[in-house]
Amino acid sequence: ALRAAAEGAAEGTGFGGGVLPREDFAELAVQTAIRCARTADEGAPPLRVVRVAPASGGRQQLTERPRVSYDSVIAGPKFRKAQGVVRSADWSAVLAPFGVVRESDPADWRRLVSVSGGAARW
């Protein structure tokens, strides 16, 4: 379960102030669901509570990477360059305190691999 204590952030008060866009919250929820332990066998707690607030100041740890989509994969270098870059969090690092058990395969962005080294079965 993912619960957000973001009432103050929604009003622009509390935590760091500002408003957390719902798209960013949705991405956090999805990344937490696919990367963190889901069952007791994987080490998941009975309840996972994540406090969410917009980052402020120097706490933003975004990395730039090329935009990856079906079109950019099959297209040539000019098209990929025109697509630009995306600024995104390193989700394995951000979610590390919550017990990441799956992370992106460096060789294939479409695939998750088990942190223990084997291919994920999900």
PDB file of C-alpha atoms in Angstrom:
ATOM      1  CA  ALA A   1       0.000   0.000   0.000  1.00  0.00           C
ATOM      2  CA  LEU A   2       1.228   3.458  -0.782  1.00  0.00           C
ATOM      3  CA  ARG A   3      -0.103   6.287   1.329  1.00  0.00           C
ATOM      4  CA  ALA A   4       0.909   9.882   0.875  1.00  0.00           C
ATOM      5  CA  ALA A   5       0.977  12.451   3.627  1.00  0.00           C
ATOM      6  CA  ALA A   6       0.662  15.297   1.169  1.00  0.00           C
ATOM      7  CA  GLU A   7      -2.263  17.328   2.425  1.00  0.00           C
ATOM      8  CA  GLY A   8      -0.007  20.292   3.159  1.00  0.00           C
ATOM      9  CA  ALA A   9       1.790  20.027  -0.165  1.00  0.00           C
ATOM     10  CA  ALA A  10      -1.519  20.133  -2.020  1.00  0.00           C
ATOM     11  CA  GLU A  11      -2.286  23.452  -0.360  1.00  0.00           C
ATOM     12  CA  GLY A  12       1.221  24.826  -0.837  1.00  0.00           C
ATOM     13  CA  THR A  13       2.038  24.570   2.859  1.00  0.00           C
ATOM     14  CA  GLY A  14       3.896  22.071   4.989  1.00  0.00           C
ATOM     15  CA  PHE A  15       6.865  19.954   3.911  1.00  0.00           C
ATOM     16  CA  GLY A  16       8.805  22.070   1.398  1.00  0.00           C
ATOM     17  CA  GLY A  17       5.887  24.157   0.163  1.00  0.00           C
ATOM     18  CA  GLY A  18       4.715  24.167  -3.418  1.00  0.00           C
ATOM     19  CA  VAL A  19       2.480  21.759  -5.232  1.00  0.00           C
ATOM     20  CA  LEU A  20       3.391  18.251  -6.289  1.00  0.00           C
ATOM     21  CA  PRO A  21       2.018  17.638  -9.794  1.00  0.00           C
ATOM     22  CA  ARG A  22      -0.274  14.610  -9.913  1.00  0.00           C
ATOM     23  CA  GLU A  23       1.752  13.180 -12.817  1.00  0.00           C
ATOM     24  CA  ASP A  24       4.853  13.105 -10.584  1.00  0.00           C
ATOM     25  CA  PHE A  25       2.881  11.430  -7.795  1.00  0.00           C
ATOM     26  CA  ALA A  26       1.536   8.856 -10.259  1.00  0.00           C
ATOM     27  CA  GLU A  27       5.042   8.090 -11.492  1.00  0.00           C
ATOM     28  CA  LEU A  28       6.241   7.665  -7.905  1.00  0.00           C
ATOM     29  CA  ALA A  29       3.372   5.256  -7.172  1.00  0.00           C
ATOM     30  CA  VAL A  30       4.107   3.182 -10.292  1.00  0.00           C
ATOM     31  CA  GLN A  31       7.868   3.084  -9.686  1.00  0.00           C
ATOM     32  CA  THR A  32       7.315   2.055  -6.058  1.00  0.00           C
ATOM     33  CA  ALA A  33       4.940  -0.702  -7.130  1.00  0.00           C
ATOM     34  CA  ILE A  34       7.246  -2.205  -9.761  1.00  0.00           C
ATOM     35  CA  ARG A  35      10.586  -1.833  -7.959  1.00  0.00           C
ATOM     36  CA  CYS A  36       9.903  -2.539  -4.275  1.00  0.00           C
ATOM     37  CA  ALA A  37       9.156  -5.821  -2.562  1.00  0.00           C
ATOM     38  CA  ARG A  38       5.531  -6.932  -2.888  1.00  0.00           C
ATOM     39  CA  THR A  39       5.338 -10.079  -0.774  1.00  0.00           C
ATOM     40  CA  ALA A  40       6.609 -11.170   2.629  1.00  0.00           C
ATOM     41  CA  ASP A  41       8.957 -13.602   0.837  1.00  0.00           C
ATOM     42  CA  GLU A  42      10.630 -10.631  -0.844  1.00  0.00           C
ATOM     43  CA  GLY A  43      10.829  -8.759   2.456  1.00  0.00           C
ATOM     44  CA  ALA A  44       7.871  -6.409   2.037  1.00  0.00           C
ATOM     45  CA  PRO A  45       6.475  -4.878   5.221  1.00  0.00           C
ATOM     46  CA  PRO A  46       2.763  -5.350   5.965  1.00  0.00           C
ATOM     47  CA  LEU A  47       2.239  -1.651   5.249  1.00  0.00           C
ATOM     48  CA  ARG A  48       4.518   0.787   3.435  1.00  0.00           C
ATOM     49  CA  VAL A  49       3.978   4.488   4.151  1.00  0.00           C
ATOM     50  CA  VAL A  50       5.776   6.966   1.920  1.00  0.00           C
ATOM     51  CA  ARG A  51       5.694  10.687   2.689  1.00  0.00           C
ATOM     52  CA  VAL A  52       5.595  12.689  -0.495  1.00  0.00           C
ATOM     53  CA  ALA A  53       6.462  16.356  -1.014  1.00  0.00           C
ATOM     54  CA  PRO A  54       7.979  18.430  -3.797  1.00  0.00           C
ATOM     55  CA  ALA A  55      11.761  18.632  -3.559  1.00  0.00           C
ATOM     56  CA  SER A  56      13.134  22.016  -2.708  1.00  0.00           C
ATOM     57  CA  GLY A  57      16.537  23.614  -3.050  1.00  0.00           C
ATOM     58  CA  GLY A  58      19.429  21.284  -3.783  1.00  0.00           C
ATOM     59  CA  ARG A  59      17.545  18.111  -2.889  1.00  0.00           C
ATOM     60  CA  GLN A  60      16.488  17.452  -6.461  1.00  0.00           C
ATOM     61  CA  GLN A  61      18.509  14.564  -7.810  1.00  0.00           C
ATOM     62  CA  LEU A  62      17.420  14.411 -11.417  1.00  0.00           C
ATOM     63  CA  THR A  63      19.459  12.844 -14.166  1.00  0.00           C
ATOM     64  CA  GLU A  64      19.214  13.588 -17.866  1.00  0.00           C
ATOM     65  CA  ARG A  65      18.794  10.751 -20.304  1.00  0.00           C
ATOM     66  CA  PRO A  66      17.700  10.549 -23.942  1.00  0.00           C
ATOM     67  CA  ARG A  67      13.941  10.323 -24.449  1.00  0.00           C
ATOM     68  CA  VAL A  68      13.139   6.686 -25.202  1.00  0.00           C
ATOM     69  CA  SER A  69       9.994   5.621 -27.025  1.00  0.00           C
ATOM     70  CA  TYR A  70       9.071   3.186 -29.749  1.00  0.00           C
ATOM     71  CA  ASP A  71       9.662   5.890 -32.367  1.00  0.00           C
ATOM     72  CA  SER A  72      13.061   6.881 -31.026  1.00  0.00           C
ATOM     73  CA  VAL A  73      14.193   3.245 -30.914  1.00  0.00           C
ATOM     74  CA  ILE A  74      13.379   2.525 -34.568  1.00  0.00           C
ATOM     75  CA  ALA A  75      14.305   5.993 -35.886  1.00  0.00           C
ATOM     76  CA  GLY A  76      17.663   7.334 -36.887  1.00  0.00           C
ATOM     77  CA  PRO A  77      20.079   9.542 -34.940  1.00  0.00           C
ATOM     78  CA  LYS A  78      18.612  12.828 -36.253  1.00  0.00           C
ATOM     79  CA  PHE A  79      15.152  11.947 -34.966  1.00  0.00           C
ATOM     80  CA  ARG A  80      16.540  10.818 -31.588  1.00  0.00           C
ATOM     81  CA  LYS A  81      18.450  14.073 -31.247  1.00  0.00           C
ATOM     82  CA  ALA A  82      15.321  16.074 -32.109  1.00  0.00           C
ATOM     83  CA  GLN A  83      13.383  14.211 -29.380  1.00  0.00           C
ATOM     84  CA  GLY A  84      15.664  15.725 -26.757  1.00  0.00           C
ATOM     85  CA  VAL A  85      16.245  14.568 -23.225  1.00  0.00           C
ATOM     86  CA  VAL A  86      14.162  13.789 -20.165  1.00  0.00           C
ATOM     87  CA  ARG A  87      15.015  14.742 -16.595  1.00  0.00           C
ATOM     88  CA  SER A  88      14.066  11.942 -14.258  1.00  0.00           C
ATOM     89  CA  ALA A  89      14.968  10.527 -10.879  1.00  0.00           C
ATOM     90  CA  ASP A  90      17.233   7.530 -10.433  1.00  0.00           C
ATOM     91  CA  TRP A  91      14.394   5.433  -9.054  1.00  0.00           C
ATOM     92  CA  SER A  92      16.592   2.682  -7.623  1.00  0.00           C
ATOM     93  CA  ALA A  93      18.478   5.283  -5.564  1.00  0.00           C
ATOM     94  CA  VAL A  94      15.375   7.237  -4.525  1.00  0.00           C
ATOM     95  CA  LEU A  95      13.535   4.103  -3.391  1.00  0.00           C
ATOM     96  CA  ALA A  96      16.569   2.333  -1.866  1.00  0.00           C
ATOM     97  CA  PRO A  97      15.454   2.980   1.750  1.00  0.00           C
ATOM     98  CA  PHE A  98      12.214   1.123   0.995  1.00  0.00           C
ATOM     99  CA  GLY A  99      13.831  -2.154  -0.090  1.00  0.00           C
ATOM    100  CA  VAL A 100      14.303  -2.107  -3.857  1.00  0.00           C
ATOM    101  CA  VAL A 101      14.297  -5.660  -5.207  1.00  0.00           C
ATOM    102  CA  ARG A 102      14.056  -4.856  -8.935  1.00  0.00           C
ATOM    103  CA  GLU A 103      15.897  -2.259 -11.007  1.00  0.00           C
ATOM    104  CA  SER A 104      16.261  -1.294 -14.646  1.00  0.00           C
ATOM    105  CA  ASP A 105      18.483  -3.481 -16.778  1.00  0.00           C
ATOM    106  CA  PRO A 106      21.324  -1.232 -18.022  1.00  0.00           C
ATOM    107  CA  ALA A 107      21.407  -3.176 -21.294  1.00  0.00           C
ATOM    108  CA  ASP A 108      17.648  -2.938 -21.993  1.00  0.00           C
ATOM    109  CA  TRP A 109      15.502  -0.116 -20.554  1.00  0.00           C
ATOM    110  CA  ARG A 110      12.304  -2.140 -21.092  1.00  0.00           C
ATOM    111  CA  ARG A 111      13.310  -4.843 -18.648  1.00  0.00           C
ATOM    112  CA  LEU A 112      13.583  -5.030 -14.859  1.00  0.00           C
ATOM    113  CA  VAL A 113      16.148  -7.320 -13.240  1.00  0.00           C
ATOM    114  CA  SER A 114      16.341  -8.649  -9.735  1.00  0.00           C
ATOM    115  CA  VAL A 115      18.786  -6.762  -7.506  1.00  0.00           C
ATOM    116  CA  SER A 116      20.307 -10.131  -6.621  1.00  0.00           C
ATOM    117  CA  GLY A 117      21.402 -10.423 -10.249  1.00  0.00           C
ATOM    118  CA  GLY A 118      18.907 -12.790 -11.850  1.00  0.00           C
ATOM    119  CA  ALA A 119      16.308 -11.786 -14.408  1.00  0.00           C
ATOM    120  CA  ALA A 120      13.032 -10.702 -12.883  1.00  0.00           C
ATOM    121  CA  ARG A 121       9.971 -12.875 -13.519  1.00  0.00           C
ATOM    122  CA  TRP A 122       7.455 -10.019 -13.573  1.00  0.00           C
TER     123      TRP A 122
END
